[in-house]
Amino acid sequence: MAAVLDDLLATLAATPLVSVAALHKRHGHREVLRGVDLELRRGEVVALLGRGGAGKSTLLRCIAGLEGFHDGTLSLQGRPPPQPGTWRRAVGWVFQGLHLPPDIGLGWHLMQSAALADRPNAAALAHELLARVGLAELFDALPGGLTAAQRQRAALAHALAPGPTVLLCDDLTSADDPEQAGEVGAAARALASDGLALLLATHDPALARHADRIVFLHDGRVLESGPPAELLARPQTPELKRLLATQRPAPHRRSAWSAAPA
Ligand SMILES: Nc1ncnc2c1ncn2[C@@H]1O[C@H](COP(=O)(O)OP(=O)(O)OP(=O)(O)O)[C@@H](O)[C@H]1O
């Protein structure tokens, strides 16, 4: 019995949290995703790097079940996705400029979100989530007083309140702010755990360099993928070379904060 259970747990651990194969999606006559393959495994941070219009947000929306697709397969923890538009707690979503209520302290807002998602011990969870993104001391702080990077870190914590296993992050940083990219990248790294993987859609190599793996999307196709150190140092395709030439990653800087272990 114990051996069967061990096998089952091993199979579960080996099953990708997200698996996308040969995904095609059209908007009108325009093919926006043209046979995309992508896997996201437990504990991984994957950067989906690409210019504006590459299809990053469309792919995230398909994974989140906000949009359907025309061909290919998509599974979440080995299961087919529910119908587009169906709420799926396993997938969290965070994007740049996420609205945080201006007159509610960060921790109180997190508590509300956790309670709304029926999570037990909402207060303790709110404290834990803020600590995990390095904002433990800002429980009562209002969003207005935060830096841009702190707001993004608060948004990451907020997206975790319902307890997702996959966090989809859309364009969290702007390319002209490498310090923000460093802080948000470090927060993403600190959050990834056995129970959570993150997919960061970005046009910013300074953020992508914090991931375990970069998947380079161009015009609806994955042109290359690999560990950041390799891919950013030795891009193989002219398209990635061009992107890097216009948006050079800034030299690696240590983040100003260090997150609590996940
Ligand atoms: N609802 C829609 N209807 C028609 N075309 C769309 C729609 N959504 C996206 N597109 C088009 O699909 C292409 C991919 O868009 P998408 O937003 O996925 O790219 P992206 O890589 O996320 O870009 P950005 O970084 O600028 O957000 C673009 O050409 C866009 O104009």
PDB file of N, CA, C and O in Angstrom, residues 1-14:
ATOM      1  N   MET A   1       0.840  -1.214   0.000  1.00  0.00           N
ATOM      2  CA  MET A   1       0.000   0.000   0.000  1.00  0.00           C
ATOM      3  C   MET A   1       0.870   1.258   0.000  1.00  0.00           C
ATOM      4  O   MET A   1       0.661   2.184  -0.760  1.00  0.00           O
ATOM      5  N   ALA A   2       1.913   1.208   0.915  1.00  0.00           N
ATOM      6  CA  ALA A   2       2.812   2.362   1.007  1.00  0.00           C
ATOM      7  C   ALA A   2       3.545   2.574  -0.315  1.00  0.00           C
ATOM      8  O   ALA A   2       3.757   3.714  -0.746  1.00  0.00           O
ATOM      9  N   ALA A   3       3.919   1.461  -0.991  1.00  0.00           N
ATOM     10  CA  ALA A   3       4.633   1.566  -2.270  1.00  0.00           C
ATOM     11  C   ALA A   3       3.737   2.202  -3.330  1.00  0.00           C
ATOM     12  O   ALA A   3       4.184   3.036  -4.124  1.00  0.00           O
ATOM     13  N   VAL A   4       2.449   1.838  -3.322  1.00  0.00           N
ATOM     14  CA  VAL A   4       1.495   2.398  -4.289  1.00  0.00           C
ATOM     15  C   VAL A   4       1.368   3.901  -4.061  1.00  0.00           C
ATOM     16  O   VAL A   4       1.392   4.702  -4.995  1.00  0.00           O
ATOM     17  N   LEU A   5       1.280   4.249  -2.773  1.00  0.00           N
ATOM     18  CA  LEU A   5       1.169   5.669  -2.422  1.00  0.00           C
ATOM     19  C   LEU A   5       2.418   6.438  -2.855  1.00  0.00           C
ATOM     20  O   LEU A   5       2.344   7.536  -3.410  1.00  0.00           O
ATOM     21  N   ASP A   6       3.594   5.824  -2.608  1.00  0.00           N
ATOM     22  CA  ASP A   6       4.858   6.455  -3.014  1.00  0.00           C
ATOM     23  C   ASP A   6       4.880   6.682  -4.522  1.00  0.00           C
ATOM     24  O   ASP A   6       5.286   7.742  -5.001  1.00  0.00           O
ATOM     25  N   ASP A   7       4.428   5.646  -5.288  1.00  0.00           N
ATOM     26  CA  ASP A   7       4.400   5.768  -6.754  1.00  0.00           C
ATOM     27  C   ASP A   7       3.487   6.908  -7.177  1.00  0.00           C
ATOM     28  O   ASP A   7       3.815   7.702  -8.060  1.00  0.00           O
ATOM     29  N   LEU A   8       2.336   6.962  -6.502  1.00  0.00           N
ATOM     30  CA  LEU A   8       1.339   7.992  -6.839  1.00  0.00           C
ATOM     31  C   LEU A   8       1.918   9.385  -6.580  1.00  0.00           C
ATOM     32  O   LEU A   8       1.823  10.298  -7.410  1.00  0.00           O
ATOM     33  N   LEU A   9       2.589   9.526  -5.426  1.00  0.00           N
ATOM     34  CA  LEU A   9       3.183  10.829  -5.082  1.00  0.00           C
ATOM     35  C   LEU A   9       4.295  11.191  -6.065  1.00  0.00           C
ATOM     36  O   LEU A   9       4.427  12.347  -6.471  1.00  0.00           O
ATOM     37  N   ALA A  10       5.098  10.170  -6.459  1.00  0.00           N
ATOM     38  CA  ALA A  10       6.189  10.421  -7.410  1.00  0.00           C
ATOM     39  C   ALA A  10       5.613  10.864  -8.761  1.00  0.00           C
ATOM     40  O   ALA A  10       6.124  11.790  -9.401  1.00  0.00           O
ATOM     41  N   THR A  11       4.509  10.223  -9.188  1.00  0.00           N
ATOM     42  CA  THR A  11       3.882  10.594 -10.462  1.00  0.00           C
ATOM     43  C   THR A  11       3.357  12.019 -10.390  1.00  0.00           C
ATOM     44  O   THR A  11       3.544  12.818 -11.309  1.00  0.00           O
ATOM     45  N   LEU A  12       2.712  12.319  -9.250  1.00  0.00           N
ATOM     46  CA  LEU A  12       2.169  13.675  -9.075  1.00  0.00           C
ATOM     47  C   LEU A  12       3.282  14.712  -9.132  1.00  0.00           C
ATOM     48  O   LEU A  12       3.166  15.742  -9.802  1.00  0.00           O
ATOM     49  N   ALA A  13       4.392  14.427  -8.434  1.00  0.00           N
ATOM     50  CA  ALA A  13       5.504  15.384  -8.383  1.00  0.00           C
ATOM     51  C   ALA A  13       6.114  15.580  -9.765  1.00  0.00           C
ATOM     52  O   ALA A  13       6.596  16.657 -10.095  1.00  0.00           O
ATOM     53  N   ALA A  14       6.084  14.531 -10.601  1.00  0.00           N
ATOM     54  CA  ALA A  14       6.708  14.614 -11.927  1.00  0.00           C
ATOM     55  C   ALA A  14       5.766  15.237 -12.968  1.00  0.00           C
ATOM     56  O   ALA A  14       6.203  15.629 -14.045  1.00  0.00           O
TER      57      ALA A  14
END
